[in-house]
């Protein structure tokens, strides 16, 4: 709470630290947007969080009970049904109805996006849901069926405002609505119409919050409305009289939000500076919770002066009888005034607070025997003239539980925890008020019926008991710690006067007043009467002189004289005065009034007891009507005994701790020895197990070595078999590849022969045509054909020699590969398969490339032959020479890497194509160069082929240099 001084904040209410506790339930790690209490299980409450979810927590277990999801925007309102079974959560776009028994969603209210929800809530004490939208439309729905019951009409245009805040009376009949205006609209939900428009002061421009102030006497039809405006001031107005009653907050200390307790006693407000203020409604105004006017008025005698008929007229309001108005202008003579002085003093003496009169209440009580149940508590408060000192009582409560009553539940086990707590606080307050009450053994018995009756208002309970002790318990503590002998003597004297036979019976059986009178007094008849009888009795006790209680004890004995005269044992008497008996309380009360009137003055208790004295207002009076030295001595003795007991307990605790430590040490030593023994046995067992395991391991190693040797032998056999099988497979594949290549060569040779034959036939046909056409050149042609045939035979011989040389080099290459593979097999057996496979792949690539080159040579040869036949057989030599140059480039590329051979072949093919193009262009020059020295170039081509195919596999590195075909020989 914010710091407030008593002078600057006179109406702040300080809550005792022992009455309200603040406990941390959960850390939600995010902001809270709405709270709701009063669920069916009172220890649970609902919390709406910023992540659009609703959680239910338990304040006792401090655990999460349920987690509800379904909203897509922040929940700003939670309304709980009066039964606590249902709850409505409202956001800007939807409202959802939840079942709090299963925490499942029952219904969902969806609306158009253009029409937002302002608030959806339950009407108090009804089964109706009220939904208010941003377009000022208000609908009422049935909770069970969700049937639309009615819709409120639109407000008049002259005072049309956009509703923002709403409030409903406890009886659910009046709806108050406000918004950004200083007008308040009051709707009658029964008539479904707007019945009043209240205009707030001009300084009010907008209304932020509305809430009705509950009243104990209006049966739910609340008349006071709290209005929180934009200036931070909350004004409380009467909606019937439109009168401003009081206001809280100020411009400097504005209120951010506020809530009123269900009984209307306190107002809790969160201020704009972050502090929390709690206001007492009773301290703020005397108009609130004002008791109703008496229902019955007593007609008193009028003065002798005659009054006119107009002076006797009465205004009847709210159905209650009012006193006639005093006549105006009537003058009372001095003589009459002197005669009425005694009557006026007596009238003032009988006047009670709140407009009641004690004499009239006594007349009413004698007529009906008791006060109305509805107004009994109010009448008691008026009769006892309770000051309701909140500050003084709070100071007593702030002192906490008295040490005497810390273990009250052990001596008085009460089932209700709340009742026990209230009893403990009340007794502690009495003990703090006067030290005598901390040593009074019968105080719990005396206070318990009042605590049970006023358990919801501890202040009234304390003041009733204090008033009872001051007035009806006079002289009880003069012989403390013994029973009040003087009071019991008064009772015995009255009993001896009215019933000597009964007193004689008590004396004959050694029954003293401590047995037949004191049990009734110390329990204030709560053990022998029922609740209704006890309330009826105390209606009469509080309405009469304090001696009435003592007379009641005598009357109870006299009315019970028949069963008491039949009792002869002391246990029977004790049982009788501690248990309920078949006795009419009305007869006892009549007997008390008879005793009050017939008892002589010399023995009447009212002559020895003081008249009623109310508690002082502001501070409670000092109570010291007891032997102070005895109480002080008992207090000192009790403190000494308590200190001795504490010393003894500390010593015993020390001895017990030492004994516990010794026992613990002995147990630990025994456990240590047992553990050591177990460890020794375990160590021996482990040693034996280790020896056995070592023997097993040795045997297993021997078996594993034998198995490993067998596996190695098997592996060698398998490797040899696999190697042989792989070599055979490789050889078969190579043979198949060679056969395929031979077939391919044969096929190409066949195709080449056919092409040559076809070309030859074409040439022959052309030759015949030429001969027929050009007979002049026949001789030249014949010579040319002979030269061509000779050149063709020379070319065929050269080709056969080249083929033989290639086959010879190929066989040497195979032999070199096999020799290399055998050496590799001896060095690394494990990589044999990979090496052989790599070698095989290399061989295949070389053979494939060789075949391709052969094909290219064959194709070039065909081209040369066709060119020579078509162009006088002069291009053939140049084509062969270019093919040899191509082989030279090819072999140089293979020396750089086997993988590069393929790319070199492609480049060589490209070079071959370029050479052929160049050959076609240089046809005439090539023919001249071939005619000069053809055999020398053929030998150079063969030598280059040898260097590129044979020498790389023999580990030789030679770098022959040749000139380009265009260079000189």
Coordinates of N, CA and C in Angstrom, one line a residue, residues 19 43 364 617 819 969:
X19 N -4.9 -10.8 9.9 CA -6.2 -11.1 9.3 C -6.1 -11.4 7.9
X43 N -11.6 -22.2 -3.3 CA -10.1 -22.0 -3.3 C -9.6 -21.8 -4.7
X364 N -42.3 -4.1 24.1 CA -42.4 -5.0 22.9 C -41.9 -6.4 23.3
X617 N -16.3 5.5 23.5 CA -16.0 5.6 22.1 C -14.6 6.1 21.9
X819 N 53.4 -59.6 -65.9 CA 54.5 -59.5 -65.0 C 54.3 -58.5 -63.9
X969 N 62.7 -32.7 -94.9 CA 63.2 -34.0 -94.5 C 64.7 -33.8 -94.1

